[in-house]
Amino acid sequence: MNLKDEPNAILCVDDEPIILISLVQELKNKLGREFIFETAQDAIEALEVIDDLVSKGTKVVLIVSDWLMPITNGDEFLIQVHKKYPEIPSILVTGHIEEGIFKKVQQEAGTCMIIPN
């Protein structure tokens, strides 16, 4: 099945609204408008968005998440997502991260890229 055969979504997760807006705009500029772009400001909201999209038949093709967030950090969030939806690739965005967390999120969340801000 081709990506254009079904609705596809990219989820951006960050607790700072201005960063979410900027990230979505940048992705739209680079990828065009062939994707549905969803946002969430924390891990709980993001999991609800993913469940809702999947229940409607929308394929989540990428999650871009901040690392440092209140309640649940991005690494723990992506590990939770991977346990429930192992097919969804993810990118963890951070300016700095401890080596142990870097290894843990790579091992437990599958393929996950760490990108310095």
Short mmCIF file of C-alpha atoms in Angstrom, two decimals:
data_model
loop_
_atom_site.label_atom_id
_atom_site.label_comp_id
_atom_site.label_asym_id
_atom_site.label_seq_id
_atom_site.Cartn_x
_atom_site.Cartn_y
_atom_site.Cartn_z
CA MET A 1 0.00 0.00 0.00
CA ASN A 2 1.24 3.43 -0.97
CA LEU A 3 1.31 6.32 1.55
CA LYS A 4 -1.29 8.17 -0.53
CA ASP A 5 -3.82 5.29 -0.37
CA GLU A 6 -4.90 6.14 3.17
CA PRO A 7 -4.86 9.23 5.39
CA ASN A 8 -1.45 9.70 7.03
CA ALA A 9 -0.66 11.80 10.08
CA ILE A 10 2.43 13.26 11.70
CA LEU A 11 2.15 14.01 15.42
CA CYS A 12 4.26 16.74 17.01
CA VAL A 13 4.53 16.80 20.81
CA ASP A 14 5.96 19.68 22.84
CA ASP A 15 4.83 21.54 25.94
CA GLU A 16 5.67 24.92 24.37
CA PRO A 17 2.93 26.07 21.95
CA ILE A 18 5.22 28.36 19.94
CA ILE A 19 7.57 25.46 19.24
CA LEU A 20 4.65 23.28 18.13
CA ILE A 21 3.47 25.95 15.71
CA SER A 22 6.99 26.43 14.33
CA LEU A 23 7.60 22.69 14.00
CA VAL A 24 4.34 22.05 12.15
CA GLN A 25 4.99 25.01 9.82
CA GLU A 26 8.50 23.76 9.04
CA LEU A 27 7.27 20.23 8.36
CA LYS A 28 4.48 21.54 6.11
CA ASN A 29 7.02 23.62 4.20
CA LYS A 30 9.33 20.62 3.72
CA LEU A 31 6.76 17.85 3.21
CA GLY A 32 3.90 19.67 1.60
CA ARG A 33 0.31 19.25 2.64
CA GLU A 34 -0.13 15.56 1.93
CA PHE A 35 -0.10 14.73 5.65
CA ILE A 36 -2.47 15.50 8.49
CA PHE A 37 -0.49 17.36 11.16
CA GLU A 38 -1.62 16.87 14.76
CA THR A 39 -0.19 18.38 17.93
CA ALA A 40 -0.20 17.59 21.63
CA GLN A 41 1.30 19.42 24.60
CA ASP A 42 2.02 16.40 26.78
CA ALA A 43 2.33 12.63 26.63
CA ILE A 44 -1.18 11.93 27.90
CA GLU A 45 -2.78 14.13 25.25
CA ALA A 46 -0.48 12.66 22.59
CA LEU A 47 -1.49 9.08 23.42
CA GLU A 48 -5.15 10.11 23.17
CA VAL A 49 -4.49 11.71 19.77
CA ILE A 50 -2.75 8.56 18.50
CA ASP A 51 -5.56 6.30 19.71
CA ASP A 52 -8.14 8.60 18.10
CA LEU A 53 -6.31 8.73 14.77
CA VAL A 54 -5.84 4.96 14.66
CA SER A 55 -9.50 4.34 15.55
CA LYS A 56 -10.50 6.53 12.57
CA GLY A 57 -8.27 4.58 10.19
CA THR A 58 -5.56 7.22 9.95
CA LYS A 59 -2.02 5.90 9.85
CA VAL A 60 0.43 7.73 12.12
CA VAL A 61 3.60 7.76 10.02
CA LEU A 62 5.82 9.75 12.40
CA ILE A 63 5.97 11.18 15.92
CA VAL A 64 8.28 14.11 16.63
CA SER A 65 8.56 14.66 20.38
CA ASP A 66 10.40 17.00 22.68
CA TRP A 67 12.39 15.26 25.40
CA LEU A 68 11.93 17.62 28.36
CA MET A 69 8.23 17.86 29.18
CA PRO A 70 6.20 17.96 32.40
CA ILE A 71 4.83 14.73 33.91
CA THR A 72 6.27 12.33 31.32
CA ASN A 73 9.47 13.03 29.39
CA GLY A 74 9.67 12.30 25.68
CA ASP A 75 11.78 9.16 26.07
CA GLU A 76 9.23 7.52 28.39
CA PHE A 77 6.39 8.65 26.12
CA LEU A 78 8.03 7.12 23.04
CA ILE A 79 8.68 3.86 24.91
CA GLN A 80 4.96 3.72 25.83
CA VAL A 81 3.98 4.38 22.21
CA HIS A 82 6.39 1.71 20.94
CA LYS A 83 4.87 -0.90 23.25
CA LYS A 84 1.39 -0.22 21.87
CA TYR A 85 2.25 0.81 18.29
CA PRO A 86 5.69 -0.61 17.41
CA GLU A 87 5.25 0.30 13.74
CA ILE A 88 5.25 4.08 14.35
CA PRO A 89 8.69 5.66 13.86
CA SER A 90 9.70 8.51 16.13
CA ILE A 91 12.17 11.34 16.47
CA LEU A 92 13.16 12.68 19.89
CA VAL A 93 14.23 16.32 19.80
CA THR A 94 16.49 17.69 22.53
CA GLY A 95 19.34 20.08 23.08
CA HIS A 96 21.09 17.65 25.41
CA ILE A 97 20.41 14.22 26.86
CA GLU A 98 22.16 11.90 29.26
CA GLU A 99 23.98 8.97 27.63
CA GLY A 100 21.92 6.40 29.58
CA ILE A 101 18.64 7.91 28.42
CA PHE A 102 19.90 8.01 24.83
CA LYS A 103 20.69 4.27 24.90
CA LYS A 104 17.47 3.39 26.72
CA VAL A 105 15.19 5.15 24.24
CA GLN A 106 17.04 3.62 21.29
CA GLN A 107 16.73 0.11 22.74
CA GLU A 108 13.20 0.32 24.14
CA ALA A 109 11.48 2.53 21.55
CA GLY A 110 12.94 0.93 18.45
CA THR A 111 14.36 3.22 15.83
CA CYS A 112 14.58 6.65 17.40
CA MET A 113 16.78 9.52 16.31
CA ILE A 114 18.10 12.11 18.72
CA ILE A 115 18.49 15.53 17.10
CA PRO A 116 20.25 18.38 18.91
CA ASN A 117 18.35 21.69 18.84
#
